Short mmCIF file of C-alpha atoms in Angstrom, two decimals:
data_model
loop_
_atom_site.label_atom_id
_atom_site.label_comp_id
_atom_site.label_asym_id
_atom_site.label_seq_id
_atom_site.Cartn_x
_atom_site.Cartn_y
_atom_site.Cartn_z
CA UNK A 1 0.00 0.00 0.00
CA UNK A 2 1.53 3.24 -0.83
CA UNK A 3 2.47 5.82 1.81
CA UNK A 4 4.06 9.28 2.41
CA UNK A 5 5.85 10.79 4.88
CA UNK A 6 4.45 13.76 7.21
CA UNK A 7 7.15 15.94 7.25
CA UNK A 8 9.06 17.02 3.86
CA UNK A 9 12.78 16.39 3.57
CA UNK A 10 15.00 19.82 4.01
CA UNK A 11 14.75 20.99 0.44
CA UNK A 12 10.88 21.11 1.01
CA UNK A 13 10.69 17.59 -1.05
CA UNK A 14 8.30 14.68 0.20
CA UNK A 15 9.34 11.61 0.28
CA UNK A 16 7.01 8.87 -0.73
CA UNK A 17 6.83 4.83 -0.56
CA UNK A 18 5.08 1.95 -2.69
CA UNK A 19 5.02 -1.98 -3.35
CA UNK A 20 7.20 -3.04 -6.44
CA UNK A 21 6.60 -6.25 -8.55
CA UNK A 22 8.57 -8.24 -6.49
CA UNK A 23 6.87 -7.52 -3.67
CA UNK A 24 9.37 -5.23 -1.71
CA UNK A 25 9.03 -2.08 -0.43
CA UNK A 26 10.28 1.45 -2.28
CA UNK A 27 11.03 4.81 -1.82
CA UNK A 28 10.88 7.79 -4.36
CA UNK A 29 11.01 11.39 -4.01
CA UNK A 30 8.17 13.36 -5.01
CA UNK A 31 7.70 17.45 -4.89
CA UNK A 32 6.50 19.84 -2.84
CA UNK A 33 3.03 18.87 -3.03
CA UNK A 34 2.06 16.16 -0.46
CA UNK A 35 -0.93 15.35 -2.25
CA UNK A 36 0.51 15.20 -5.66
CA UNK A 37 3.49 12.94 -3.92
CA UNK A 38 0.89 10.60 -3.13
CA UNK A 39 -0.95 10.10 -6.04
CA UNK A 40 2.58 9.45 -8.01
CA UNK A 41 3.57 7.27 -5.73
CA UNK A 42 -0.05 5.47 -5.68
CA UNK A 43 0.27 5.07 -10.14
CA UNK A 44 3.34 4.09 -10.02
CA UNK A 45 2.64 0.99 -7.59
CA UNK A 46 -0.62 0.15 -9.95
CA UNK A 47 1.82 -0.26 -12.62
CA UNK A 48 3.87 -2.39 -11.04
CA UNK A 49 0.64 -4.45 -9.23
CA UNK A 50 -0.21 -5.06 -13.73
CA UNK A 51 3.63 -5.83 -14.36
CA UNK A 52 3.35 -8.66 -11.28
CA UNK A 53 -0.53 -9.79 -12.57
CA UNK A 54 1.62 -10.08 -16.48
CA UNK A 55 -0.96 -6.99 -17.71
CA UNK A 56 2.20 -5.19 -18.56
CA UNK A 57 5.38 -6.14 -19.78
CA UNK A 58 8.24 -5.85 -17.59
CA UNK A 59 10.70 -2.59 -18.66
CA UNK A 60 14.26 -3.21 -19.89
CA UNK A 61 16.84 -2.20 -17.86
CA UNK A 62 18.09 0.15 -20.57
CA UNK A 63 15.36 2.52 -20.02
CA UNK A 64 16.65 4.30 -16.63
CA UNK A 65 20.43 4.49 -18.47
CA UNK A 66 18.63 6.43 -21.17
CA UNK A 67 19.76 10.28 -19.87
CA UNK A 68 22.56 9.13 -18.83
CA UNK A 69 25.83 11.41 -20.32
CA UNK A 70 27.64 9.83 -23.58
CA UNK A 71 30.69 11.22 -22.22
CA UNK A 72 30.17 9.71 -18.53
CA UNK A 73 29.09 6.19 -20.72
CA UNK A 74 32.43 6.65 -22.89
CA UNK A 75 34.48 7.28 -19.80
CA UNK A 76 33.36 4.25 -18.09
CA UNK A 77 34.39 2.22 -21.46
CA UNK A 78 37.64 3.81 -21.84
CA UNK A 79 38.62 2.99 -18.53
CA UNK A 80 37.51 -0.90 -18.60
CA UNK A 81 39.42 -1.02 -21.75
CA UNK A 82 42.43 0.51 -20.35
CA UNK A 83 41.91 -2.14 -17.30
CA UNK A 84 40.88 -5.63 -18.90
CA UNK A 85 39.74 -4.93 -22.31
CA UNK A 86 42.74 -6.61 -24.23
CA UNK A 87 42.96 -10.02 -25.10
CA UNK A 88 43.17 -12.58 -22.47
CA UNK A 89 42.12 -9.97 -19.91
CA UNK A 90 44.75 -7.56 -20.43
CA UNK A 91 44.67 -4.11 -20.75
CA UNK A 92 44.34 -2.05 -24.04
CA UNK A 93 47.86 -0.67 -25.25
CA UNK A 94 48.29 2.95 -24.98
CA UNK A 95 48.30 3.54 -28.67
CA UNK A 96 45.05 1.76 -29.32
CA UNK A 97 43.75 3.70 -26.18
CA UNK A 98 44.41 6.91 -27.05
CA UNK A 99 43.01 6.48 -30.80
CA UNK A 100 40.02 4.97 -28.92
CA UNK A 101 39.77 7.86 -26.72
CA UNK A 102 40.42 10.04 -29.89
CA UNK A 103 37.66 8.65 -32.35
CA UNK A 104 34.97 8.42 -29.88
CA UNK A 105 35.38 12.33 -28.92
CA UNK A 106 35.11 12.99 -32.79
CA UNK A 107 31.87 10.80 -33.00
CA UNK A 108 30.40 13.29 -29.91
CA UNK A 109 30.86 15.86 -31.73
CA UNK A 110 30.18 14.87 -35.52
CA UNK A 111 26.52 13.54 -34.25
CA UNK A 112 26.17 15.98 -31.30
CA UNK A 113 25.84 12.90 -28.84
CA UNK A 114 24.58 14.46 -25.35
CA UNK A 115 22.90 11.10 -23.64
CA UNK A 116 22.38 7.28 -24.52
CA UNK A 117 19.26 8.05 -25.75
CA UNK A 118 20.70 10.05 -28.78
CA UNK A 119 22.10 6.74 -30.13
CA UNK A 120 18.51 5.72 -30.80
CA UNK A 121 18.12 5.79 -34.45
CA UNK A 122 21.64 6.82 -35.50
CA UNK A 123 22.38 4.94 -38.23
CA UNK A 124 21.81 6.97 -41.07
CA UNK A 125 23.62 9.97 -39.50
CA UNK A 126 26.59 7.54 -38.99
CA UNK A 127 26.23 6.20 -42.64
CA UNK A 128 26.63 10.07 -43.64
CA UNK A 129 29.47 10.99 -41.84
CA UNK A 130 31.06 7.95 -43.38
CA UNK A 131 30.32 8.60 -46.69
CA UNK A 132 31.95 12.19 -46.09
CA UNK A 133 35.22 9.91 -44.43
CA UNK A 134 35.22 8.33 -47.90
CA UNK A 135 34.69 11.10 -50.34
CA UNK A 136 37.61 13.45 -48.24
CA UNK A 137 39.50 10.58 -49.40
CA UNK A 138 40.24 8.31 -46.43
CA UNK A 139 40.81 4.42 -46.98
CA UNK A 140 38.59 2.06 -46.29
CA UNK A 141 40.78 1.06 -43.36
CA UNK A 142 40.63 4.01 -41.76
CA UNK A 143 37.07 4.24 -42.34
CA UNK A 144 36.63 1.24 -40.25
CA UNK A 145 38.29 1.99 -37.60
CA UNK A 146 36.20 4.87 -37.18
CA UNK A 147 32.83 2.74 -37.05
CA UNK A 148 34.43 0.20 -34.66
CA UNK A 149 34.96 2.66 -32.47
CA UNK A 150 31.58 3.67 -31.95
CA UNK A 151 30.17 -0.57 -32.97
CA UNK A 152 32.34 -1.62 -30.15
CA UNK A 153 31.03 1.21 -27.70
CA UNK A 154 27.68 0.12 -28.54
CA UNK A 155 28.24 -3.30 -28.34
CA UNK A 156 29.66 -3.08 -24.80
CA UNK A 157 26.78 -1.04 -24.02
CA UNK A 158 23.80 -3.41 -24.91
CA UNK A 159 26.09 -6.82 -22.89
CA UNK A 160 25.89 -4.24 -19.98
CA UNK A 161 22.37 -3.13 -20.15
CA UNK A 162 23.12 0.13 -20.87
CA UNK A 163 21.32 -0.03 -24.58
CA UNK A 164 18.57 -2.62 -25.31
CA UNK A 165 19.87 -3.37 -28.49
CA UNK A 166 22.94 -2.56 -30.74
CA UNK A 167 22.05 0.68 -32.77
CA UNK A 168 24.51 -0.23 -35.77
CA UNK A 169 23.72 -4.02 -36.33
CA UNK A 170 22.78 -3.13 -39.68
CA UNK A 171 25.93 -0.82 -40.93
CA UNK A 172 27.97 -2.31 -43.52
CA UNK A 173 31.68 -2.76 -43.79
CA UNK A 174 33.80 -1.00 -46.30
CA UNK A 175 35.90 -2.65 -48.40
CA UNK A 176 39.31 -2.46 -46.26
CA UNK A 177 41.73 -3.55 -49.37
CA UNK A 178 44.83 -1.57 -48.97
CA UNK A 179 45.25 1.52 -51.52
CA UNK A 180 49.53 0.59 -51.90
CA UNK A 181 50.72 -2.15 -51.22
CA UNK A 182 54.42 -2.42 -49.75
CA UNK A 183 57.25 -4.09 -50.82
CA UNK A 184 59.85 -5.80 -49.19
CA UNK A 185 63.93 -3.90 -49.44
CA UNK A 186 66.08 -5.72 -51.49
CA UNK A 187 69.76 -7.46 -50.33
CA UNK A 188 71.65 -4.41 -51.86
CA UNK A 189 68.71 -1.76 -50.68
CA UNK A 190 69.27 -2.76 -47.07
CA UNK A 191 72.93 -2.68 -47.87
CA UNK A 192 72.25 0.65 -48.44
CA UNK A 193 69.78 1.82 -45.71
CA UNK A 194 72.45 0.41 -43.04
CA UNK A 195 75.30 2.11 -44.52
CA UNK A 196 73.99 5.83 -44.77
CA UNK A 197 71.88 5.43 -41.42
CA UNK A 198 73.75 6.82 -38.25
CA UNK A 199 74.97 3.84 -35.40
CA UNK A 200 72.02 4.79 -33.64
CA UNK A 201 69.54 3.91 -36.70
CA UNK A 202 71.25 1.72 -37.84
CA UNK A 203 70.70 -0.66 -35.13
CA UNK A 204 67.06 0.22 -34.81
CA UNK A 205 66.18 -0.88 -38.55
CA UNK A 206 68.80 -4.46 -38.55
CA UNK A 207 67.14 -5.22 -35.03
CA UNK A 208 63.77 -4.47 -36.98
CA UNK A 209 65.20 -6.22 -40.24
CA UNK A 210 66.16 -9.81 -38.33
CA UNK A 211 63.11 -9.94 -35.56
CA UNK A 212 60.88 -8.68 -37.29
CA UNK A 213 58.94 -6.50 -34.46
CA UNK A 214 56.56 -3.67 -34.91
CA UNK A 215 57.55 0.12 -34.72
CA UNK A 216 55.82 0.07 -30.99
CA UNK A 217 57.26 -2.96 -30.22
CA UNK A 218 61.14 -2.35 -30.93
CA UNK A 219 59.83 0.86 -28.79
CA UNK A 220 58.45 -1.18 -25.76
CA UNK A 221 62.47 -3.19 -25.28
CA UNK A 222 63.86 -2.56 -22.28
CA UNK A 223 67.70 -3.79 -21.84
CA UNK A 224 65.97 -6.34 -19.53
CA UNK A 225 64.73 -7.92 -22.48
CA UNK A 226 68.10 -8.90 -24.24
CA UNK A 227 69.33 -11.86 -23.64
CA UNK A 228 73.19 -12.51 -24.28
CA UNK A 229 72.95 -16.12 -23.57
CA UNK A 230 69.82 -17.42 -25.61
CA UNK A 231 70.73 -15.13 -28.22
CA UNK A 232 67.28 -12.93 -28.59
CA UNK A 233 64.64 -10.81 -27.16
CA UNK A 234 62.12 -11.48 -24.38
CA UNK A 235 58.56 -10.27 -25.61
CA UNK A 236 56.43 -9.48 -22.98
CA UNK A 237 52.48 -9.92 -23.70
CA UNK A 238 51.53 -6.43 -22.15
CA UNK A 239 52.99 -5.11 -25.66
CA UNK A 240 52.75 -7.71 -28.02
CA UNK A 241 50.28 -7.42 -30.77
CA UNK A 242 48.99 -10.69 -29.99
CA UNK A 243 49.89 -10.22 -26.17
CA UNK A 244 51.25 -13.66 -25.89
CA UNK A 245 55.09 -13.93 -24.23
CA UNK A 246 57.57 -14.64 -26.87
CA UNK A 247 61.29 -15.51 -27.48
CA UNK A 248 62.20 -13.82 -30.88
CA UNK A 249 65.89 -15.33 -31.58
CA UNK A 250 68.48 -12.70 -33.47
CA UNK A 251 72.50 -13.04 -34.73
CA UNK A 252 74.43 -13.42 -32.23
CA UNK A 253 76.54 -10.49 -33.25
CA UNK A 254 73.85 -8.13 -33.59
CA UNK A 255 73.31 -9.25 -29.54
CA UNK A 256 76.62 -7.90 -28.97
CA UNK A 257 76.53 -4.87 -30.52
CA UNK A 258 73.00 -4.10 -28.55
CA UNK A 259 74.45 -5.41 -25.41
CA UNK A 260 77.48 -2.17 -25.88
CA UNK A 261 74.69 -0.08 -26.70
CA UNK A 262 72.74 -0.65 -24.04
CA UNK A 263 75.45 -0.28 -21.66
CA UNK A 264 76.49 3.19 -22.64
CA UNK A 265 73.00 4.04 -22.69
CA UNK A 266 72.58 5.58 -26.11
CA UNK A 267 68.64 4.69 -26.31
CA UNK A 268 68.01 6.65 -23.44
CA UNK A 269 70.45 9.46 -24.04
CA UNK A 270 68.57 10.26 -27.45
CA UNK A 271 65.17 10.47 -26.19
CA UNK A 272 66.18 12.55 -23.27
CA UNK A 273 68.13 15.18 -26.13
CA UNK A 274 65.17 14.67 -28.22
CA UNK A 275 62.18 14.54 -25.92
CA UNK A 276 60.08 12.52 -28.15
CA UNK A 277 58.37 9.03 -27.88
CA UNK A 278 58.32 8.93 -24.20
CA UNK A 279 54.43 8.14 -24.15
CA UNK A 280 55.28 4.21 -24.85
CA UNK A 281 58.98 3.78 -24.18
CA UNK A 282 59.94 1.53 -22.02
CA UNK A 283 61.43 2.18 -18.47
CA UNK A 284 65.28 1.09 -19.40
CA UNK A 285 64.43 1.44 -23.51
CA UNK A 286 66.70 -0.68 -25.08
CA UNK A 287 66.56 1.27 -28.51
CA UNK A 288 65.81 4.81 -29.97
CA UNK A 289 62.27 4.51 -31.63
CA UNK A 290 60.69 8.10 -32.21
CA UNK A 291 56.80 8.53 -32.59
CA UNK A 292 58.20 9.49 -35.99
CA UNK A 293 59.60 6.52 -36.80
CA UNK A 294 58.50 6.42 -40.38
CA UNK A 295 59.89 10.02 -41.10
CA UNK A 296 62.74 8.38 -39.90
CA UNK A 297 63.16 6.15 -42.19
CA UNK A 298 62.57 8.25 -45.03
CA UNK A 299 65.48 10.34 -44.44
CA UNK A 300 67.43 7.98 -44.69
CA UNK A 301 65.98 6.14 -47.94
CA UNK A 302 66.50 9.59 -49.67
CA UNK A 303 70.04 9.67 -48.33
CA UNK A 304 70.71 6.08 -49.58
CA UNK A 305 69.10 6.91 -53.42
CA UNK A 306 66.20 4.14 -52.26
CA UNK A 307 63.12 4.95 -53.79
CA UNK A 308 60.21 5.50 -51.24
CA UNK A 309 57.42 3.94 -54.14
CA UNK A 310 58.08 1.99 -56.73
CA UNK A 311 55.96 -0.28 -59.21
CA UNK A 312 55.95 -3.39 -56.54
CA UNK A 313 54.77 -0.79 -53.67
CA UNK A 314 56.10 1.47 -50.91
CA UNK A 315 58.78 1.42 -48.31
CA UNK A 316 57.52 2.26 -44.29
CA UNK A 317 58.98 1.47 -41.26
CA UNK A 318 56.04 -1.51 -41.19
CA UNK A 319 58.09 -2.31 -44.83
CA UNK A 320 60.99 -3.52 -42.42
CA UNK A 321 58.98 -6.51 -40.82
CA UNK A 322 57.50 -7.17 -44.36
CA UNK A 323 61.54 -7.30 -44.99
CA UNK A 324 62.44 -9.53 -42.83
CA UNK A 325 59.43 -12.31 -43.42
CA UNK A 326 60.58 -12.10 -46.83
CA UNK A 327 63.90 -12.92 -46.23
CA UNK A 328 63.10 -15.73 -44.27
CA UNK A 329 60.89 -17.31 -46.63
CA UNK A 330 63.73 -16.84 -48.94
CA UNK A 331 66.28 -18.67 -46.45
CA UNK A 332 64.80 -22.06 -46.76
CA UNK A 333 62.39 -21.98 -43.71
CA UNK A 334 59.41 -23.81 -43.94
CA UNK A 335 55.87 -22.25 -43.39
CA UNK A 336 55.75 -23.25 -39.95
CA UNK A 337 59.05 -22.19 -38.97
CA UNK A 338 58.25 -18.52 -40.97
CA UNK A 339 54.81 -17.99 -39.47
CA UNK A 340 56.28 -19.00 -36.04
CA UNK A 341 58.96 -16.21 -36.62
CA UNK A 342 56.53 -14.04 -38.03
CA UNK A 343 54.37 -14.25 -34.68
CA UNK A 344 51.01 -14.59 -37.20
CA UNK A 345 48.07 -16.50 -36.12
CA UNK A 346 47.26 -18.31 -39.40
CA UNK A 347 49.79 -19.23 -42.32
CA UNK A 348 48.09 -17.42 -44.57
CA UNK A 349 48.76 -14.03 -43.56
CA UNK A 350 52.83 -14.90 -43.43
CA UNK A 351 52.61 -16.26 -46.75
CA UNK A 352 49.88 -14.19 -48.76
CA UNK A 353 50.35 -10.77 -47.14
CA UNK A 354 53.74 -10.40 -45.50
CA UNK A 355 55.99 -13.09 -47.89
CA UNK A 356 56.58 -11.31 -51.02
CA UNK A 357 57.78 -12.42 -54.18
CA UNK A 358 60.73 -11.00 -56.29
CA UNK A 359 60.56 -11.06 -59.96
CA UNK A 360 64.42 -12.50 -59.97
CA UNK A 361 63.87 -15.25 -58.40
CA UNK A 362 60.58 -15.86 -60.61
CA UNK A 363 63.28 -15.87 -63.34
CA UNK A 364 65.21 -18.23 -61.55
CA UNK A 365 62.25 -20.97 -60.80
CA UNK A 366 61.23 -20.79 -63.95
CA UNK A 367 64.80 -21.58 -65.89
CA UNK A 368 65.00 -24.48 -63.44
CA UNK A 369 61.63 -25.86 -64.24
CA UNK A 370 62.50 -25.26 -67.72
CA UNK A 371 65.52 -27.90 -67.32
CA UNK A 372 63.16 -30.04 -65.78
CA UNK A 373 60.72 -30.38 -68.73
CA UNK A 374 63.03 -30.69 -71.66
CA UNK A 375 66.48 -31.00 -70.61
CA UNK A 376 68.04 -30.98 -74.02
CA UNK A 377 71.21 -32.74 -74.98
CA UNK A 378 74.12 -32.64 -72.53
CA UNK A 379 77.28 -31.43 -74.19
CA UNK A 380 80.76 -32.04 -73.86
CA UNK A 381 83.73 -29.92 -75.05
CA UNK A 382 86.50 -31.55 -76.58
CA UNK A 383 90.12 -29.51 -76.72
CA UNK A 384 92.61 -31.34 -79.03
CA UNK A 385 95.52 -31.53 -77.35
CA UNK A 386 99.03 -30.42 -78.90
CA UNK A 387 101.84 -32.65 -78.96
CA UNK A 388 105.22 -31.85 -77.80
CA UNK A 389 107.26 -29.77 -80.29
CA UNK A 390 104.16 -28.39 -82.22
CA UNK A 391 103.24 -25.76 -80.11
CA UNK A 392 103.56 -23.55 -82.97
CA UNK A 393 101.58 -24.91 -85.33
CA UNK A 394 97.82 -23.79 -86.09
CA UNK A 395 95.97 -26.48 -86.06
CA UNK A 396 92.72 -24.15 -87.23
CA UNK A 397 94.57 -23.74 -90.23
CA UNK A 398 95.76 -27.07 -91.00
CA UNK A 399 92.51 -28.58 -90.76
CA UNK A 400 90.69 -26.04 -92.46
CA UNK A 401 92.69 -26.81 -95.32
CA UNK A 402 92.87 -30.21 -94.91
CA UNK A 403 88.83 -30.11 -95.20
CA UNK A 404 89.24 -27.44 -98.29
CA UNK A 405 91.51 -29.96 -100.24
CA UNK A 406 88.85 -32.47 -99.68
CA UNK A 407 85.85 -30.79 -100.57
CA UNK A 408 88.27 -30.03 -103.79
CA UNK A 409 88.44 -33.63 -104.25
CA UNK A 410 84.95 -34.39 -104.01
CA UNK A 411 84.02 -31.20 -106.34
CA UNK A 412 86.34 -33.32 -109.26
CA UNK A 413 84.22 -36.64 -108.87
CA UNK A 414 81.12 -34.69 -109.52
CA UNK A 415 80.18 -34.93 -105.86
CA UNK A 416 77.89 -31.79 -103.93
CA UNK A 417 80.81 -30.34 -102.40
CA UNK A 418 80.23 -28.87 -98.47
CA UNK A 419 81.27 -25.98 -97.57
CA UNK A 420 84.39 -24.48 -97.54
CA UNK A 421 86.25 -22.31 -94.89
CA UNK A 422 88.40 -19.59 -94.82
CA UNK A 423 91.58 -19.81 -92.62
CA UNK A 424 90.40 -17.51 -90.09
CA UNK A 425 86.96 -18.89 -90.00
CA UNK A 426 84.77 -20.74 -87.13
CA UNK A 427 87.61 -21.67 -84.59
CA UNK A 428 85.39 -22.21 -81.92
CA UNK A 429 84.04 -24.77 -84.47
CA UNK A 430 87.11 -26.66 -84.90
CA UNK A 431 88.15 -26.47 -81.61
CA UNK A 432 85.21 -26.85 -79.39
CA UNK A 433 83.33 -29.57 -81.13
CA UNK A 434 80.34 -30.14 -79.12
CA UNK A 435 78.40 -33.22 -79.27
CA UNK A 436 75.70 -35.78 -77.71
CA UNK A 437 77.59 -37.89 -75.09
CA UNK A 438 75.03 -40.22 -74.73
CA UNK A 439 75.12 -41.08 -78.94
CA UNK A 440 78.91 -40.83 -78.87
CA UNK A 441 78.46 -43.56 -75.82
CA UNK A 442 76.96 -46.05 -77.90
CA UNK A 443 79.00 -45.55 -81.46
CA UNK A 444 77.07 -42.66 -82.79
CA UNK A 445 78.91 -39.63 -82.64
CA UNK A 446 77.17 -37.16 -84.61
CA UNK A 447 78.14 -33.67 -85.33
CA UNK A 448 75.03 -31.73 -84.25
CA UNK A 449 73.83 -29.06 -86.72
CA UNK A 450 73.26 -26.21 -84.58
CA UNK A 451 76.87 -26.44 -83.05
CA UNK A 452 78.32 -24.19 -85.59
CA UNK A 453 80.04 -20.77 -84.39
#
């Protein structure tokens, strides 16, 4: 039975009380009016007596999150994300939180998003500002990672309660297939790249060029990592892409040359000079890595005469892991042992996206299956050998006339005469007779026709 209070609270509020569905008793704040307190109090137990008797459906949770800020909402995502909302539990890494934190503002204020309730319906307002993503000229990529931003806010919203159902279950994907492609450095390129690049650099693009780790990984190394005995780097999963723990083995010498590094403390002496990258260094950094990393590397391709683009595709610092899975499909490894290196998931993307092909060695696989189909005759050289004392002697010219004087004699029988040769005609002929060894082998040595000249 619903009830109210005699005396008002101290704002001049009453304070009134009624009988929910389940049966148990609550309280709600009415106005000023001890009447009108009542009779609010009195509806809204009916409605829950019908929601009890099933007159009247239950309501979603959703509905009191409504008004609720987008930015307070967004907040409370951000920070579960930067908590647990990695893989396996972790947390988010600071570069994905921070373009997290980035995106979502720009969705507040491309849509004007105030409260939960504004997501109702947005769909075709996201599906604009899309379209005007696309037509500024933005990749598809980046196009979707702008809508998972605000699909993945949603999403977490709706498993929470917070939204009875996911506003942009309907918004379709855009194609995501990569504008340039890029291109793994050649043997001589890197060559190149190492030579121009200062001893700083230089060690930050070979340690990229034989691991293989990203630009925020090689960033994330603390000397800690190294490891002089194993021979390679201790990933830690709080920065791995995949944030699994990892041994990534490198040359021993390049170990050495880190190790000296590291204990001079050149790393950290350039980013305290520099003041950059500090964001997601790590503690004891192992290497020099600058948010700039790219820019980077493109002074130093123009230094070296290396061509940024080129008809197989670019050259970024991300180009320097492509680099290195190229080079060890090239070495032999097998696809397990390259996608293990590579630290990929599935085979596929070491071998279709990061394991490219060079036209040279195309060249090369195809003479050798070319020797496989039709072999041809093998040849042998034969070099007449001169006997002692004629050293002197031309033995071109001797039997060039010897074979004149008998094409002479055939000419007088009424024979077709061959053909003659001049004395300073078709050595190689004379003395590099090539022939079939195989007919020669079983007593039918044949001149072959094409072994003229």
């Amino acid at each position: 039975m619903a009830g109210i209070r005699q005396k008002p609270q101290a704002n001049g509020k009453f304070v009134a009380w009624y009988i929910d569905a389940a049966g148990k008793q609550r309280f709600v704040t009415g106005t000023r009016s001890k009447a009108e307190t009542l009779r609010m109090a009195e509806r809204i137990e009916d409605e829950q007596r019908q929601i009890r008797l099933g007159y009247r459906p239950a309501p979603k949770s959703a509905e009191k999150h409504r008004n609720r800020p987008f930015a307070e909402v967004a907040g409370e995502y951000l920070a579960w994300g930067e908590a647990q909302g990695g893989k396996s539990g972790m947390s988010w890494s600071k570069g994905h939180l921070r373009m997290r934190q980035s995106r979502l503002g720009w969705w507040r204020a491309q849509l004007g998003l105030q409260t939960l309730a504004d997501l109702d319906g947005i769909l075709p307002r996201v599906e604009k500002a899309l379209r005007e993503l696309h037509e500024s000229g933005r990749a598809g990529k980046t196009i979707e990672n702008y809508s998972e931003s605000l699909k993945a806010l949603c999403l977490w919203c709706v498993a929470r309660g917070y939204l009875q159902e996911d506003p942009l279950k309907s918004l379709e994907p855009y194609d995501k297939t990569p504008q340039s492609m890029r291109r793994a450095l050649t043997v001589d390129e890197i060559k190149r790249l190492l030579d121009v690049a200062s001893p700083c650099r230089a060690l930050t693009y070979e340690t990229a060029l034989t691991s293989g780790l990203r630009a925020g990984e090689l960033r994330a190394l603390s000397v800690n990592d190294l490891d002089t005995e194993l021979c390679g780097l201790h990933l830690n999963p709080r920065w791995t892409k995949n944030r699994k723990p990892g041994f990534q083995p490198i040359p021993a010498d390049l170990v050495r040359r880190l190790a000296a590094s590291a204990a001079q403390g050149e790393a950290q002496a350039l980013y305290d000079k520099w003041r950059t990258g500090a964001y997601d260094k790590a503690e004891n950094p192992l290497l020099y890595v600058p948010r700039n990393a790219g820019q980077m590397l493109d002074e130093d391709l123009a230094e070296a005469g290396i061509p940024k683009r080129t008809i197989q595709g670019k050259i970024d610092f991300h180009s320097l892991r492509v680099s290195f899975v190229t080079l060890v499909s090239e070495s032999g490894a097998t696809v397990k042992e390259t996608q293990s290196l590579a630290r990929h998931a599935t085979p596929q993307m070491t071998m279709n996206v990061y394991a490219k092909v060079r036209e040279d060695r195309l060249s090369q696989v195809a003479e050798r299956v070319g020797k496989v189909v039709n072999p041809g005759p093998e040849y042998a050289v034969c070099r007449t050998k001169r006997a002692a004392g004629a050293e002197g002697l031309d033995l071109n010219a001797l039997r060039i006339n010897g074979l004149n004087a008998s094409a002479e004699k055939r000419k007088g029988r009424g024979e077709s005469p061959p053909r003659q040769f001049a004395p300073d005609e078709a050595p190689g002929f004379l003395m590099d007779i090539r022939f079939d060894s195989q007919r020669y082998s079983r007593g039918q040595a044949d001149l072959p026709r094409r072994g003229c000249g």
